[in-house]
Coordinates of C-alpha atoms and ligand atoms in Angstrom, one line a residue:
M227 CA -18.7 185.1 25.6
A228 CA -18.9 188.9 24.7
D229 CA -15.3 190.6 25.3
S230 CA -14.2 187.7 27.4
P231 CA -10.9 186.0 27.6
E232 CA -12.8 183.1 25.8
K233 CA -14.1 185.3 23.0
N234 CA -10.5 186.8 22.7
L235 CA -9.2 183.2 22.4
M236 CA -11.7 182.3 19.9
D237 CA -11.0 185.6 17.7
K238 CA -7.3 185.0 17.8
I239 CA -7.7 181.4 16.5
I240 CA -10.2 182.6 13.7
S241 CA -7.9 185.2 12.9
L242 CA -4.9 182.9 12.6
A243 CA -6.8 180.3 11.0
K244 CA -7.3 182.8 7.9
R245 CA -4.2 184.5 8.1
R246 CA -2.1 181.4 8.0
G247 CA -4.4 179.4 5.3
F248 CA -6.5 177.0 7.4
I249 CA -9.8 178.2 7.2
Y250 CA -11.6 180.7 5.0
Q251 CA -15.2 182.0 5.0
G252 CA -17.2 180.2 2.2
S253 CA -17.9 182.5 -0.7
E254 CA -16.1 185.4 1.0
I255 CA -15.7 187.7 -2.0
Y256 CA -19.6 188.0 -2.2
G257 CA -19.9 188.6 1.3
G258 CA -20.0 185.1 2.4
L259 CA -22.6 182.4 3.0
A260 CA -23.7 181.8 6.6
G261 CA -22.5 178.4 8.0
V262 CA -20.3 177.4 5.4
Y263 CA -16.4 177.3 5.2
D264 CA -13.6 176.6 2.9
F265 CA -10.4 174.9 4.2
G266 CA -7.3 176.6 2.7
P267 CA -3.8 174.9 1.8
H268 CA -2.5 174.2 5.4
G269 CA -6.2 173.5 6.6
V270 CA -6.8 170.7 3.9
E271 CA -3.4 169.0 5.0
L272 CA -4.5 168.9 8.4
L273 CA -7.9 167.9 7.8
N274 CA -6.5 164.9 5.6
N275 CA -4.0 164.1 8.3
L276 CA -7.0 163.9 10.8
K277 CA -8.9 161.7 8.3
R278 CA -6.3 159.4 7.9
E279 CA -5.6 159.1 11.4
W280 CA -9.4 158.2 11.9
W281 CA -9.3 155.8 9.1
D282 CA -6.3 154.0 10.2
E283 CA -8.0 153.7 13.6
C284 CA -11.2 152.7 12.4
V285 CA -10.6 150.6 9.4
S286 CA -7.0 149.8 8.3
T287 CA -5.3 148.7 11.7
R288 CA -8.6 146.4 12.4
E289 CA -10.0 143.1 11.3
N290 CA -13.6 142.8 10.4
W291 CA -13.9 146.5 9.9
Y292 CA -15.0 147.7 6.5
G293 CA -14.5 151.2 4.8
L294 CA -17.3 152.6 2.4
D295 CA -17.8 155.7 0.6
S296 CA -21.4 156.1 -0.4
G297 CA -23.3 158.6 -2.8
M298 CA -24.8 161.7 -1.3
F299 CA -27.9 161.8 -2.8
K300 CA -30.4 158.8 -1.7
N301 CA -33.9 157.7 -2.7
P302 CA -36.3 159.8 -0.7
R303 CA -37.8 156.7 1.0
V304 CA -34.4 156.5 3.1
W305 CA -35.1 159.8 5.0
E306 CA -38.9 158.6 5.6
A307 CA -37.5 155.3 7.0
S308 CA -34.9 157.1 9.1
G309 CA -37.5 159.5 10.5
H310 CA -35.8 162.6 9.3
T311 CA -38.5 163.8 7.1
K312 CA -41.0 164.1 10.0
G313 CA -38.7 164.3 13.2
F314 CA -35.3 166.0 12.1
S315 CA -36.3 169.5 13.3
D316 CA -35.2 172.2 15.7
P317 CA -37.6 174.6 17.5
L318 CA -37.2 178.0 16.2
A319 CA -38.5 181.4 17.4
E320 CA -37.9 184.7 15.7
C321 CA -37.2 188.0 17.6
R322 CA -40.1 190.5 16.8
K323 CA -37.6 193.6 17.0
C324 CA -34.7 192.4 15.0
N325 CA -35.7 189.3 13.3
T326 CA -32.9 187.2 14.6
R327 CA -33.6 183.6 14.8
I328 CA -32.9 181.6 17.7
R329 CA -32.8 177.7 18.5
V330 CA -35.3 177.5 21.4
D331 CA -33.9 174.4 22.9
K332 CA -30.3 175.9 23.0
A333 CA -32.1 179.2 24.8
L334 CA -33.9 177.0 27.3
E335 CA -30.8 174.7 28.0
A336 CA -28.8 178.0 28.7
I337 CA -31.3 178.9 31.6
G338 CA -31.0 175.3 32.9
L339 CA -34.2 173.7 31.1
M340 CA -34.5 171.0 28.9
A341 CA -36.5 170.8 25.6
D342 CA -37.0 167.2 24.8
E343 CA -36.8 166.3 21.1
K344 CA -40.1 164.6 21.4
M345 CA -41.9 167.6 22.7
G346 CA -44.5 169.0 20.2
E347 CA -44.8 172.5 19.0
E348 CA -47.6 173.1 21.7
E349 CA -45.5 171.8 24.6
I350 CA -42.3 173.8 23.8
N351 CA -44.5 177.0 23.4
T352 CA -45.9 176.6 27.0
L353 CA -42.4 176.1 28.3
F354 CA -41.0 178.9 26.4
D355 CA -44.0 181.2 27.4
A356 CA -43.4 180.5 30.7
H357 CA -39.6 181.7 30.5
R358 CA -40.1 184.2 28.1
K359 CA -38.7 187.0 30.3
E360 CA -35.5 185.1 31.0
I361 CA -34.6 184.7 27.4
V362 CA -33.0 187.6 25.6
C363 CA -32.2 188.1 22.1
E364 CA -28.4 187.9 21.8
K365 CA -28.4 190.5 19.0
C366 CA -30.8 193.3 20.4
G367 CA -31.4 192.2 24.0
A368 CA -35.4 192.5 23.4
H369 CA -37.4 189.4 25.1
D370 CA -40.1 189.7 22.3
F371 CA -40.5 186.5 20.3
S372 CA -42.7 185.0 17.8
P373 CA -44.4 181.8 18.9
V374 CA -42.3 178.7 18.6
K375 CA -42.2 176.6 15.1
K376 CA -40.7 173.3 14.5
F377 CA -38.2 173.7 11.5
N378 CA -37.1 170.7 9.6
L379 CA -33.2 170.6 9.0
L380 CA -33.0 168.5 5.9
V381 CA -31.7 170.6 2.8
K382 CA -33.8 170.1 -0.3
S383 CA -32.3 169.7 -3.9
N384 CA -34.1 169.6 -7.2
L385 CA -32.2 166.6 -8.4
G386 CA -33.9 165.1 -11.3
D387 CA -36.9 167.6 -11.0
F388 CA -37.2 168.6 -14.4
T389 CA -40.8 169.9 -14.3
S390 CA -40.4 172.0 -11.3
D391 CA -43.6 170.7 -10.0
G392 CA -42.3 167.7 -8.4
D393 CA -43.5 167.7 -4.7
E394 CA -40.8 165.1 -3.8
P395 CA -37.5 166.6 -3.2
V396 CA -34.4 164.4 -3.2
Y397 CA -32.7 165.6 -0.1
L398 CA -28.9 166.2 0.8
P399 CA -27.9 164.0 3.7
G400 CA -28.8 165.0 6.9
E401 CA -26.4 162.6 8.4
A402 CA -23.8 160.6 6.6
C403 CA -24.4 157.3 8.3
Q404 CA -27.3 156.4 6.1
G405 CA -25.2 155.0 3.4
I406 CA -24.0 152.6 5.8
Y407 CA -27.4 151.0 6.3
L408 CA -28.1 151.0 2.9
N409 CA -25.1 149.0 2.1
F410 CA -25.1 146.7 5.1
K411 CA -26.5 143.9 2.8
N412 CA -24.0 144.6 0.1
V413 CA -21.0 144.5 2.3
V414 CA -22.3 141.3 4.0
D415 CA -22.7 139.6 0.7
S416 CA -19.3 140.8 -0.8
M417 CA -17.1 140.5 2.4
H418 CA -18.8 137.5 4.2
P419 CA -17.8 139.2 7.9
K420 CA -18.2 137.5 11.1
I421 CA -20.3 139.2 13.7
P422 CA -19.4 141.8 15.3
F423 CA -18.1 143.5 12.6
G424 CA -17.9 147.4 11.5
I425 CA -18.6 149.8 8.6
A426 CA -17.0 153.2 8.7
Q427 CA -17.2 156.3 6.4
I428 CA -16.4 159.7 6.3
G429 CA -19.0 161.9 4.4
K430 CA -20.5 165.1 4.0
A431 CA -23.8 166.0 5.8
F432 CA -26.1 169.2 5.4
R433 CA -28.4 170.8 7.9
N434 CA -30.5 173.6 7.7
E435 CA -29.1 175.1 11.1
I436 CA -31.3 177.9 12.4
S437 CA -28.3 179.7 13.8
P438 CA -24.6 178.6 12.5
R439 CA -22.4 179.7 15.0
N440 CA -18.8 179.3 16.7
F441 CA -16.9 179.1 13.6
I442 CA -16.7 175.7 12.1
F443 CA -18.5 174.2 15.4
R444 CA -22.0 174.4 14.0
C445 CA -22.2 174.7 10.1
R446 CA -24.7 174.0 7.4
E447 CA -22.3 172.1 5.5
F448 CA -20.0 169.6 7.5
E449 CA -18.2 166.2 7.3
Q450 CA -19.0 163.2 9.6
A451 CA -16.8 160.3 10.4
D452 CA -19.2 157.5 11.3
T453 CA -18.6 154.1 12.3
Q454 CA -21.5 151.4 12.8
L455 CA -20.6 148.4 14.7
F456 CA -22.9 145.4 13.8
I457 CA -23.3 143.1 17.0
K458 CA -25.7 140.1 18.0
P459 CA -28.8 141.0 19.8
N460 CA -28.5 142.0 23.4
E461 CA -24.5 141.9 23.1
N462 CA -24.4 145.5 23.6
K463 CA -23.3 146.4 27.0
E464 CA -19.8 145.2 27.2
A465 CA -18.9 146.2 23.7
Y466 CA -20.5 149.6 24.1
E467 CA -17.9 150.4 27.1
V468 CA -15.0 149.2 25.0
L469 CA -16.1 151.4 22.0
K470 CA -16.3 154.5 24.4
Q471 CA -12.9 153.8 25.8
E472 CA -11.5 153.3 22.5
R473 CA -12.7 156.4 21.1
M474 CA -11.5 158.4 24.0
N475 CA -7.9 157.0 23.8
W476 CA -7.9 158.0 20.1
Y477 CA -8.4 161.5 21.0
L478 CA -5.6 161.1 23.6
S479 CA -3.5 159.5 20.9
L480 CA -3.7 162.5 18.8
G481 CA -2.2 164.6 21.5
I482 CA -5.3 166.1 22.9
R483 CA -5.1 167.1 26.4
K484 CA -6.9 164.8 28.7
E485 CA -8.3 167.4 30.8
N486 CA -9.9 169.2 27.9
L487 CA -11.9 166.0 26.9
R488 CA -14.9 164.3 29.0
F489 CA -17.9 162.0 28.7
K490 CA -21.4 163.1 29.0
Q491 CA -24.3 160.9 28.9
H492 CA -27.8 161.8 27.4
E493 CA -30.5 162.6 29.7
N494 CA -33.2 162.1 27.2
L495 CA -32.9 158.7 24.8
A496 CA -34.8 158.1 21.7
F497 CA -37.5 155.4 22.3
Y498 CA -35.2 152.7 20.5
A499 CA -32.1 153.7 22.0
K500 CA -30.3 151.9 24.8
D501 CA -27.7 154.3 25.9
A502 CA -26.1 157.4 24.4
W503 CA -22.9 159.3 25.4
D504 CA -20.9 162.3 24.0
I505 CA -17.5 163.0 23.8
E506 CA -17.0 166.5 24.7
Y507 CA -14.0 168.8 24.1
C508 CA -13.4 172.2 26.2
Y509 CA -14.0 174.6 23.3
P510 CA -13.1 178.3 23.9
W511 CA -16.8 178.7 25.0
G512 CA -16.8 175.7 27.2
F513 CA -17.4 171.8 26.9
D514 CA -19.4 171.0 24.0
E515 CA -20.1 167.9 21.7
L516 CA -17.5 166.5 19.6
E517 CA -18.6 163.0 19.0
G518 CA -21.9 160.9 19.7
I519 CA -21.7 157.2 20.7
H520 CA -25.0 155.8 20.5
D521 CA -26.3 152.3 21.7
R522 CA -29.1 152.0 19.1
S523 CA -30.5 148.5 19.2
D524 CA -32.0 147.1 15.8
Y525 CA -34.0 150.3 15.1
D526 CA -32.1 151.4 11.9
L527 CA -31.9 147.9 9.9
T528 CA -35.6 147.2 11.2
Q529 CA -36.9 150.5 9.7
H530 CA -35.0 149.9 6.3
Q531 CA -36.3 146.4 6.3
K532 CA -39.7 147.8 6.8
F533 CA -39.5 150.6 4.3
S534 CA -37.5 148.9 1.4
G535 CA -39.3 145.4 1.7
N536 CA -35.7 143.8 1.7
D537 CA -34.7 141.1 4.1
L538 CA -31.8 142.8 6.0
R539 CA -31.4 140.0 8.5
F540 CA -27.8 138.7 8.9
N541 CA -27.3 134.9 8.4
D542 CA -25.1 133.7 11.4
S543 CA -23.2 130.7 10.0
E544 CA -21.8 130.1 13.5
T545 CA -25.3 129.5 15.2
G546 CA -27.3 129.1 12.1
E547 CA -29.8 131.9 13.4
K548 CA -31.1 134.8 11.3
Y549 CA -31.4 138.1 12.8
I550 CA -31.5 142.0 12.5
P551 CA -28.1 142.8 14.3
W552 CA -27.9 145.7 16.7
I553 CA -25.9 148.7 16.1
L554 CA -23.3 150.8 18.3
E555 CA -22.8 154.0 16.6
T556 CA -19.7 156.6 16.7
S557 CA -20.4 160.1 15.1
M558 CA -17.7 162.7 15.0
G559 CA -17.8 166.0 13.2
M560 CA -14.5 166.3 11.4
G561 CA -14.7 170.2 11.5
R562 CA -15.4 169.8 15.2
L563 CA -12.3 167.7 15.7
F564 CA -10.2 170.2 13.5
L565 CA -11.4 173.0 15.9
A566 CA -10.5 170.9 19.1
V567 CA -7.1 170.2 17.8
L568 CA -6.5 173.6 16.8
T569 CA -7.7 175.0 20.1
D570 CA -5.5 172.6 21.9
A571 CA -2.5 173.3 20.0
Y572 CA -2.9 177.2 20.3
K573 CA -0.1 178.6 22.6
E574 CA 1.5 181.8 23.4
D575 CA 4.9 182.4 25.1
E576 CA 7.9 184.6 25.4
M577 CA 10.8 183.8 23.2
N578 CA 13.9 186.1 22.8
G579 CA 12.0 188.8 24.7
E580 CA 9.0 188.7 22.3
I581 CA 5.6 187.3 22.5
R582 CA 5.2 184.5 19.9
T583 CA 2.1 182.5 18.9
Y584 CA 2.6 178.9 17.8
L585 CA 0.6 175.6 17.2
K586 CA 1.8 172.9 19.3
F587 CA 0.5 170.1 16.8
N588 CA 1.4 166.5 17.3
Y589 CA 3.9 165.5 14.8
K590 CA 1.5 163.0 13.0
I591 CA -1.2 165.7 12.5
A592 CA 1.0 168.8 11.8
P593 CA 0.2 170.0 8.2
V594 CA 4.0 170.8 7.5
K595 CA 6.3 168.5 9.1
V596 CA 9.4 170.4 8.3
A597 CA 10.3 173.6 6.7
V598 CA 13.6 174.0 4.7
F599 CA 15.3 177.3 4.1
P600 CA 18.7 178.9 3.0
L601 CA 20.1 181.6 5.5
L602 CA 20.2 184.0 2.9
K603 CA 18.3 183.9 -0.3
N604 CA 20.7 186.1 -2.2
K605 CA 23.5 183.5 -2.3
P606 CA 23.1 181.1 -5.0
E607 CA 25.3 178.5 -3.4
L608 CA 23.3 178.4 -0.2
V609 CA 20.1 178.4 -2.2
A610 CA 21.4 175.5 -4.5
K611 CA 22.4 173.3 -1.5
A612 CA 19.0 174.1 0.4
R613 CA 17.1 173.1 -2.7
E614 CA 19.0 169.9 -2.9
V615 CA 18.4 169.0 0.9
Y616 CA 14.8 170.0 0.6
L617 CA 14.2 167.8 -2.4
Q618 CA 16.0 165.0 -0.7
I619 CA 13.6 165.4 2.3
K620 CA 10.3 166.0 0.4
K621 CA 10.7 162.5 -1.1
V622 CA 10.5 160.8 2.3
I623 CA 8.4 163.4 4.2
P624 CA 5.9 164.9 1.5
Q625 CA 4.6 167.4 4.0
A626 CA 7.8 169.3 3.9
L627 CA 7.7 173.0 2.7
W628 CA 10.3 175.3 1.1
D629 CA 10.3 178.9 2.5
D630 CA 12.7 181.7 1.6
N631 CA 10.5 184.6 2.3
G632 CA 11.6 187.4 4.5
N633 CA 14.4 187.0 7.1
I634 CA 14.9 183.9 9.3
G635 CA 13.1 185.4 12.1
K636 CA 9.9 185.9 10.3
R637 CA 10.3 182.4 8.8
Y638 CA 10.5 180.8 12.3
R639 CA 7.5 182.9 13.3
R640 CA 5.4 181.9 10.5
Q641 CA 6.3 178.1 10.9
D642 CA 5.5 178.4 14.5
E643 CA 2.0 179.7 13.6
I644 CA 1.2 176.7 11.3
G645 CA 2.7 174.6 14.0
T646 CA 5.6 173.1 11.8
P647 CA 7.7 171.0 14.5
Y648 CA 11.1 171.7 12.7
C649 CA 12.9 174.1 10.7
V650 CA 16.1 173.1 8.8
T651 CA 18.3 175.9 7.8
I652 CA 21.2 175.7 5.2
D653 CA 24.3 178.1 6.1
F654 CA 27.8 178.6 5.1
D655 CA 29.0 175.7 7.4
T656 CA 26.7 173.3 5.4
L657 CA 28.8 173.9 2.4
D658 CA 31.9 172.9 4.5
N659 CA 30.8 170.1 6.8
Q660 CA 27.4 168.7 5.2
T661 CA 25.7 169.6 8.4
V662 CA 22.4 171.8 8.9
T663 CA 20.6 173.4 12.0
V664 CA 17.3 172.0 12.9
R665 CA 15.1 174.1 15.1
D666 CA 12.7 172.6 17.5
R667 CA 9.3 174.8 17.5
D668 CA 8.5 174.1 21.3
T669 CA 11.7 175.0 22.7
G670 CA 13.4 177.1 20.0
T671 CA 16.7 175.3 20.5
Q672 CA 18.6 174.6 17.6
Q673 CA 21.2 171.5 17.0
R674 CA 23.7 170.8 14.2
I675 CA 22.8 167.6 12.5
P676 CA 24.6 165.8 9.5
I677 CA 22.4 165.8 6.4
G678 CA 22.7 162.1 6.3
D679 CA 20.9 161.7 9.8
L680 CA 18.2 164.2 9.1
E681 CA 15.8 161.8 8.1
D682 CA 15.9 159.6 11.0
Y683 CA 16.0 162.7 13.2
L684 CA 13.0 164.0 11.8
K685 CA 11.0 160.9 11.9
T686 CA 12.2 159.8 15.5
N687 CA 12.1 163.0 17.6
Ligands
LIG206 P1 -25.6 169.2 18.1 O1 -26.6 168.8 19.4 O2 -24.4 169.8 18.5 O3 -26.7 169.8 17.3 P2 -26.4 166.4 17.3 O4 -26.5 165.6 18.5 O5 -27.5 166.9 16.3 O6 -25.3 167.8 17.5 P3 -25.6 164.3 15.6 O7 -26.6 164.2 14.9 O8 -25.3 163.1 16.6 O9 -25.4 165.7 16.3 O10 -24.2 164.4 14.8 C1 -23.1 163.6 15.1 C2 -21.8 164.5 15.0 O11 -21.9 165.4 13.9 C3 -21.8 165.6 16.2 O12 -21.3 165.1 17.4 C4 -21.2 166.7 15.7 O13 -19.6 166.5 15.7 C5 -21.4 166.8 14.3 N1 -22.2 167.6 13.9 C6 -23.6 167.6 14.1 N2 -24.2 168.8 13.6 C7 -23.3 169.8 13.1 C8 -23.2 170.9 12.8 N3 -24.2 171.6 12.2 N4 -22.1 171.5 12.3 C9 -20.7 170.8 12.4 N5 -20.9 169.3 13.0 C10 -21.9 169.0 13.2

């Protein structure tokens, strides 16, 4: 991507995200911490809007779907049962010249080869050795790498380790969904759902990613929005297709352009999986994974039943049978969604003879729905009227913003850059006839609207 139009776009998005309070590098004043980002004032509003949309889609508007918020720390047995302590690893090699670490599976993928997750160290080393010359260190250009090692991605903590000689760490979650499996029985016992039913949760995940990259796309700390649909054994095929379509339609409903979304089927499946597809978004560097949709059979609950010794079978009151339900899972990275909507909304055009940048967010996800300002900030009567209008709007549209910094042109530019769909200006005519101008972000056109009609206008346009 070096100095390409794609890198250029990525740089512009990163710069705007920082300048306008969407995303900051984590611990920036100490030189940062690789793979960790903080969401700024507009960023957290956008993030919360996206979470609310997801929650409405996956929980609130559905029958038989239940929300959950499980604790991050879990009994260490959980990660044994899930296979993470043994199998949750990426193959790593280190450049002998500059010590840069690379993910070998991604490097092989880039030259059209597949390093299967199931491959052991020896097998990957053989494949890597055969193609060493084609793999270049992205930092210094050398081809000289150490042997490949499999590196476990779980992040250890010292929770409860008061003696410091504890050899069994409590891990931070490598994926958020385990909390759903652990509470499966609790939810069944307290909510008495009929099968099929779903459990959804948004939760943090931590991975010791070898090379965090592409801004918030690959981080060491991130959030996942997961759903697990519990179904009768063997009733997976049709439900899986429905789920895939529902997820794709949801992305479209956020205003993401269709041509920037696609499905991609996994070539290599885990031994228990029946099928697996990703929804990919076309990021500035090309199509890449946004969400995984997995047909997982009865693997997860069977493992937890085995390791915990608890009966996790579902008592089907309709058929009188007891069985371990099969699971259809969806898992989306909130940060990856955030970056997708930011990329999709990023626009440049020419307005009044000047190049302007704006974010064409769909109204429902825009972090600020409407900005209100007095035409001039040194006219007390205009400021007083504008404050009155602003407070009236803010009561019904909480994501309304007061802005009286700089001249009107600067305010429009700033609001365009954070994707505010409407700007309302209070001028001298307002004092005479109780009308305001409403300026549309996308077209720059302005309309005079009676103050009494503002709420309806903003909500319905
Ligand atoms: P990848 O192949 O990109 O490493 P994955 O297949 O390991 O991702 P899953 O374990 O299926 O990802 O996780 C589900 C979702 O969580 C992914 O689709 C992605 O949106 C998100 N995700 C995974 N790893 C990261 C990360 N390091 N940073 C941000 N989001 C992530």
